GROMACS .gro file of C-alpha atoms in nm:
model
  231
    1MET     CA    1  12.904   8.575   6.195
    2ILE     CA    2  12.559   8.578   6.354
    3THR     CA    3  12.480   8.935   6.457
    4LEU     CA    4  12.204   9.041   6.694
    5LYS     CA    5  12.107   9.409   6.687
    6LYS     CA    6  11.886   9.563   6.954
    7ILE     CA    7  11.683   9.245   7.006
    8VAL     CA    8  11.376   9.273   7.228
    9ALA     CA    9  11.199   8.941   7.287
   10GLY     CA   10  10.968   8.765   7.528
   11TYR     CA   11  10.632   8.594   7.559
   12GLY     CA   12  10.306   8.777   7.500
   13ASP     CA   13  10.342   9.120   7.655
   14LYS     CA   14  10.623   9.010   7.886
   15VAL     CA   15  10.966   9.135   7.780
   16VAL     CA   16  11.244   8.891   7.875
   17LEU     CA   17  11.528   9.026   7.662
   18ALA     CA   18  11.584   9.401   7.631
   19ASP     CA   19  11.804   9.564   7.369
   20ILE     CA   20  12.043   9.270   7.313
   21SER     CA   21  12.324   9.338   7.063
   22ALA     CA   22  12.598   9.078   7.016
   23LYS     CA   23  12.806   8.892   6.760
   24ILE     CA   24  12.842   8.514   6.767
   25ASP     CA   25  13.109   8.327   6.573
   26PRO     CA   26  12.942   7.999   6.465
   27THR     CA   27  13.281   7.827   6.426
   28LYS     CA   28  13.373   7.874   6.794
   29ILE     CA   29  13.238   7.750   7.128
   30THR     CA   30  13.032   8.026   7.289
   31VAL     CA   31  12.872   7.994   7.632
   32ILE     CA   32  12.563   8.191   7.733
   33MET     CA   33  12.547   8.232   8.109
   34GLY     CA   34  12.378   8.429   8.382
   35PRO     CA   35  12.154   8.388   8.688
   36ASN     CA   36  11.838   8.176   8.674
   37GLY     CA   37  11.556   8.354   8.494
   38CYS     CA   38  11.779   8.606   8.316
   39GLY     CA   39  11.670   8.498   7.966
   40LYS     CA   40  11.940   8.252   7.855
   41THR     CA   41  11.703   7.995   7.702
   42THR     CA   42  11.489   8.272   7.554
   43LEU     CA   43  11.797   8.414   7.382
   44LEU     CA   44  11.882   8.071   7.239
   45LYS     CA   45  11.525   8.025   7.113
   46THR     CA   46  11.521   8.376   6.966
   47ILE     CA   47  11.841   8.311   6.773
   48MET     CA   48  11.687   7.988   6.642
   49GLY     CA   49  11.360   8.156   6.546
   50ILE     CA   50  11.146   7.959   6.789
   51VAL     CA   51  11.071   8.285   6.973
   52ARG     CA   52  11.005   8.575   6.738
   53PRO     CA   53  11.166   8.903   6.848
   54MET     CA   54  10.934   9.192   6.921
   55SER     CA   55  11.189   9.423   6.761
   56GLY     CA   56  11.548   9.424   6.644
   57GLU     CA   57  11.739   9.248   6.369
   58ILE     CA   58  11.931   8.926   6.323
   59SER     CA   59  12.183   8.912   6.041
   60LEU     CA   60  12.399   8.632   5.902
   61ALA     CA   61  12.729   8.714   5.734
   62GLY     CA   62  12.625   9.080   5.718
   63LYS     CA   63  12.286   9.015   5.556
   64GLU     CA   64  11.958   9.053   5.742
   65PHE     CA   65  11.815   8.710   5.813
   66GLU     CA   66  11.468   8.611   5.931
   67PRO     CA   67  11.539   8.308   6.150
   68SER     CA   68  11.324   7.998   6.174
   69PRO     CA   69  11.427   7.640   6.250
   70ARG     CA   70  11.379   7.547   5.883
   71ALA     CA   71  11.574   7.849   5.756
   72TRP     CA   72  11.860   7.781   5.996
   73MET     CA   73  11.864   7.415   5.896
   74ARG     CA   74  11.938   7.523   5.540
   75GLN     CA   75  12.227   7.729   5.678
   76GLY     CA   76  12.363   7.437   5.879
   77LEU     CA   77  12.250   7.539   6.227
   78PHE     CA   78  12.051   7.307   6.456
   79MET     CA   79  11.932   7.315   6.817
   80ILE     CA   80  11.921   7.048   7.087
   81GLY     CA   81  11.685   7.153   7.364
   82GLN     CA   82  11.653   7.070   7.732
   83GLY     CA   83  11.496   6.761   7.881
   84LYS     CA   84  11.418   6.447   7.681
   85ARG     CA   85  11.680   6.444   7.409
   86VAL     CA   86  11.593   6.119   7.230
   87PHE     CA   87  11.291   5.937   7.088
   88PRO     CA   88  11.279   5.668   7.359
   89LYS     CA   89  11.078   5.406   7.168
   90MET     CA   90  11.302   5.425   6.863
   91SER     CA   91  11.637   5.253   6.826
   92VAL     CA   92  11.961   5.447   6.833
   93ARG     CA   93  11.992   5.393   6.458
   94GLU     CA   94  11.640   5.524   6.399
   95ASN     CA   95  11.712   5.828   6.618
   96LEU     CA   96  11.999   5.915   6.387
   97GLU     CA   97  11.824   5.827   6.064
   98ILE     CA   98  11.517   6.041   6.135
   99MET     CA   99  11.731   6.351   6.081
  100THR     CA  100  11.802   6.245   5.723
  101HIS     CA  101  11.443   6.199   5.604
  102TYR     CA  102  11.478   6.480   5.347
  103TRP     CA  103  11.806   6.359   5.194
  104ASP     CA  104  11.794   6.286   4.821
  105ASP     CA  105  12.066   6.023   4.847
  106ARG     CA  106  11.966   5.786   5.125
  107LYS     CA  107  12.267   5.563   5.056
  108LYS     CA  108  12.504   5.813   5.214
  109PHE     CA  109  12.345   5.769   5.558
  110ALA     CA  110  12.556   5.462   5.646
  111ARG     CA  111  12.875   5.648   5.554
  112ARG     CA  112  12.778   5.959   5.745
  113MET     CA  113  12.668   5.757   6.048
  114ASP     CA  114  13.007   5.587   6.050
  115GLU     CA  115  13.178   5.927   6.047
  116VAL     CA  116  12.967   6.055   6.336
  117LEU     CA  117  13.011   5.741   6.545
  118ALA     CA  118  13.386   5.788   6.524
  119HIS     CA  119  13.323   6.054   6.792
  120PHE     CA  120  13.095   5.823   6.995
  121PRO     CA  121  13.244   5.472   6.968
  122ASP     CA  122  13.038   5.340   7.264
  123LEU     CA  123  12.721   5.378   7.057
  124ARG     CA  124  12.832   5.138   6.783
  125ALA     CA  125  12.727   4.833   6.984
  126ARG     CA  126  12.397   4.996   7.084
  127LEU     CA  127  12.257   5.090   6.742
  128ASP     CA  128  11.968   4.842   6.765
  129ASP     CA  129  11.886   4.919   7.130
  130MET     CA  130  11.588   5.135   7.222
  131ALA     CA  131  11.720   5.482   7.300
  132GLY     CA  132  11.498   5.502   7.608
  133ASN     CA  133  11.685   5.209   7.761
  134LEU     CA  134  12.020   5.385   7.751
  135SER     CA  135  12.182   5.569   8.041
  136GLY     CA  136  12.152   5.947   8.064
  137GLY     CA  137  12.505   5.991   7.935
  138GLN     CA  138  12.445   5.757   7.641
  139GLN     CA  139  12.123   5.937   7.554
  140GLN     CA  140  12.314   6.266   7.549
  141MET     CA  141  12.563   6.109   7.308
  142VAL     CA  142  12.274   5.998   7.085
  143ALA     CA  143  12.132   6.350   7.087
  144LEU     CA  144  12.469   6.499   6.992
  145ALA     CA  145  12.525   6.236   6.724
  146ARG     CA  146  12.180   6.310   6.581
  147GLY     CA  147  12.263   6.680   6.576
  148LEU     CA  148  12.588   6.611   6.389
  149ILE     CA  149  12.447   6.375   6.127
  150ASN     CA  150  12.374   6.661   5.884
  151LYS     CA  151  12.726   6.807   5.907
  152PRO     CA  152  12.612   7.124   6.085
  153LYS     CA  153  12.816   7.440   6.094
  154CYS     CA  154  12.693   7.507   6.447
  155LEU     CA  155  12.481   7.342   6.717
  156LEU     CA  156  12.280   7.529   6.982
  157LEU     CA  157  12.267   7.336   7.310
  158ASP     CA  158  12.037   7.419   7.602
  159GLU     CA  159  12.172   7.289   7.935
  160PRO     CA  160  12.340   6.973   7.797
  161SER     CA  161  12.457   6.876   8.148
  162ILE     CA  162  12.106   6.830   8.293
  163GLY     CA  163  12.067   6.486   8.451
  164LEU     CA  164  12.433   6.389   8.410
  165SER     CA  165  12.683   6.299   8.680
  166PRO     CA  166  12.987   6.527   8.728
  167LYS     CA  167  13.207   6.272   8.549
  168LEU     CA  168  12.972   6.253   8.249
  169ILE     CA  169  12.941   6.633   8.240
  170SER     CA  170  13.319   6.662   8.211
  171GLU     CA  171  13.331   6.392   7.942
  172THR     CA  172  13.051   6.559   7.744
  173PHE     CA  173  13.217   6.901   7.748
  174LYS     CA  174  13.551   6.752   7.646
  175LYS     CA  175  13.373   6.575   7.360
  176LEU     CA  176  13.228   6.906   7.239
  177HIS     CA  177  13.575   7.061   7.241
  178GLU     CA  178  13.711   6.757   7.053
  179ILE     CA  179  13.439   6.781   6.788
  180ASN     CA  180  13.496   7.155   6.744
  181SER     CA  181  13.870   7.104   6.698
  182ALA     CA  182  13.828   6.809   6.461
  183THR     CA  183  13.539   6.929   6.242
  184GLY     CA  184  13.508   7.307   6.286
  185CYS     CA  185  13.148   7.267   6.403
  186GLY     CA  186  13.076   7.543   6.653
  187PHE     CA  187  12.857   7.534   6.962
  188VAL     CA  188  12.643   7.796   7.137
  189ILE     CA  189  12.573   7.657   7.482
  190VAL     CA  190  12.343   7.768   7.762
  191GLU     CA  191  12.496   7.614   8.073
  192HIS     CA  192  12.529   7.655   8.450
  193ASN     CA  193  12.822   7.416   8.507
  194LEU     CA  194  13.069   7.691   8.425
  195LYS     CA  195  13.366   7.559   8.621
  196THR     CA  196  13.383   7.255   8.392
  197LEU     CA  197  13.278   7.417   8.064
  198LEU     CA  198  13.439   7.762   8.070
  199PRO     CA  199  13.803   7.650   8.017
  200LEU     CA  200  13.694   7.472   7.696
  201THR     CA  201  13.513   7.770   7.540
  202HIS     CA  202  13.629   8.063   7.328
  203ASN     CA  203  13.367   8.331   7.390
  204ALA     CA  204  13.105   8.419   7.649
  205LEU     CA  205  12.780   8.613   7.667
  206ILE     CA  206  12.659   8.705   8.015
  207LEU     CA  207  12.298   8.807   8.071
  208ALA     CA  208  12.174   8.991   8.378
  209HIS     CA  209  11.813   9.105   8.423
  210GLY     CA  210  11.743   9.045   8.054
  211LYS     CA  211  12.028   9.263   7.935
  212LEU     CA  212  12.371   9.182   7.799
  213ALA     CA  213  12.634   9.243   8.066
  214TYR     CA  214  12.933   9.095   7.882
  215ASP     CA  215  13.026   8.989   7.528
  216GLY     CA  216  13.384   8.882   7.479
  217PRO     CA  217  13.653   8.617   7.532
  218SER     CA  218  13.577   8.351   7.793
  219ASP     CA  219  13.909   8.398   7.969
  220GLY     CA  220  14.077   8.693   8.134
  221LYS     CA  221  14.038   8.915   8.437
  222THR     CA  222  13.748   9.117   8.295
  223LEU     CA  223  13.528   8.809   8.274
  224ASP     CA  224  13.636   8.693   8.621
  225LYS     CA  225  13.536   9.027   8.772
  226MET     CA  226  13.202   9.018   8.591
  227LEU     CA  227  13.124   8.667   8.713
  228THR     CA  228  13.212   8.761   9.070
  229LYS     CA  229  12.982   9.063   9.048
  230ILE     CA  230  12.684   8.878   8.901
  231PHE     CA  231  12.691   8.541   9.077
   0.00000   0.00000   0.00000
């Protein structure tokens, strides 16, 4: 369990998150939602250690943990940010392989790539294509495949639906649910396409004005009332 206790975070002197306390199960699918500008991406970056909290504690499995991207990588947690999700002038294969540069046994890459591509069969024929020449949906699949190559325990995703058509958004979210069910890899997702995503998630965090308004199951009347009140 990833536990946040009284987290205050922001940029410079500007406080974006105020007194955030929550527990996140890294084996489940958790959605972070709220109005624009409420601090969703900042919360994701604070969990990952990209933004350092001004105060508060983050603990992992009951032990205080000082997060950083490198420290989380050792624990099996990775983040896929917004915007450009691939290295456009590298092939699909190279996009996947770059995540394994620190492996001692380079021979296992082909086996692991085969395991990952079982979730993204359309990419098999595109391994030698430049990632920048792929469609938006295919690039998203490459980004997810790259995130999975190291057998993560959990992936943090920031607005994975950006730039995708409604059909591709639905397919992407269903793929995340499929991967979670098949591998146990969890996801913490900042997203605004809630109608499509919410039925596939387990838990929800709702932010409002930089504070935590809800932390609980992503179904039920309590969540519905909260969403109606905030949005």
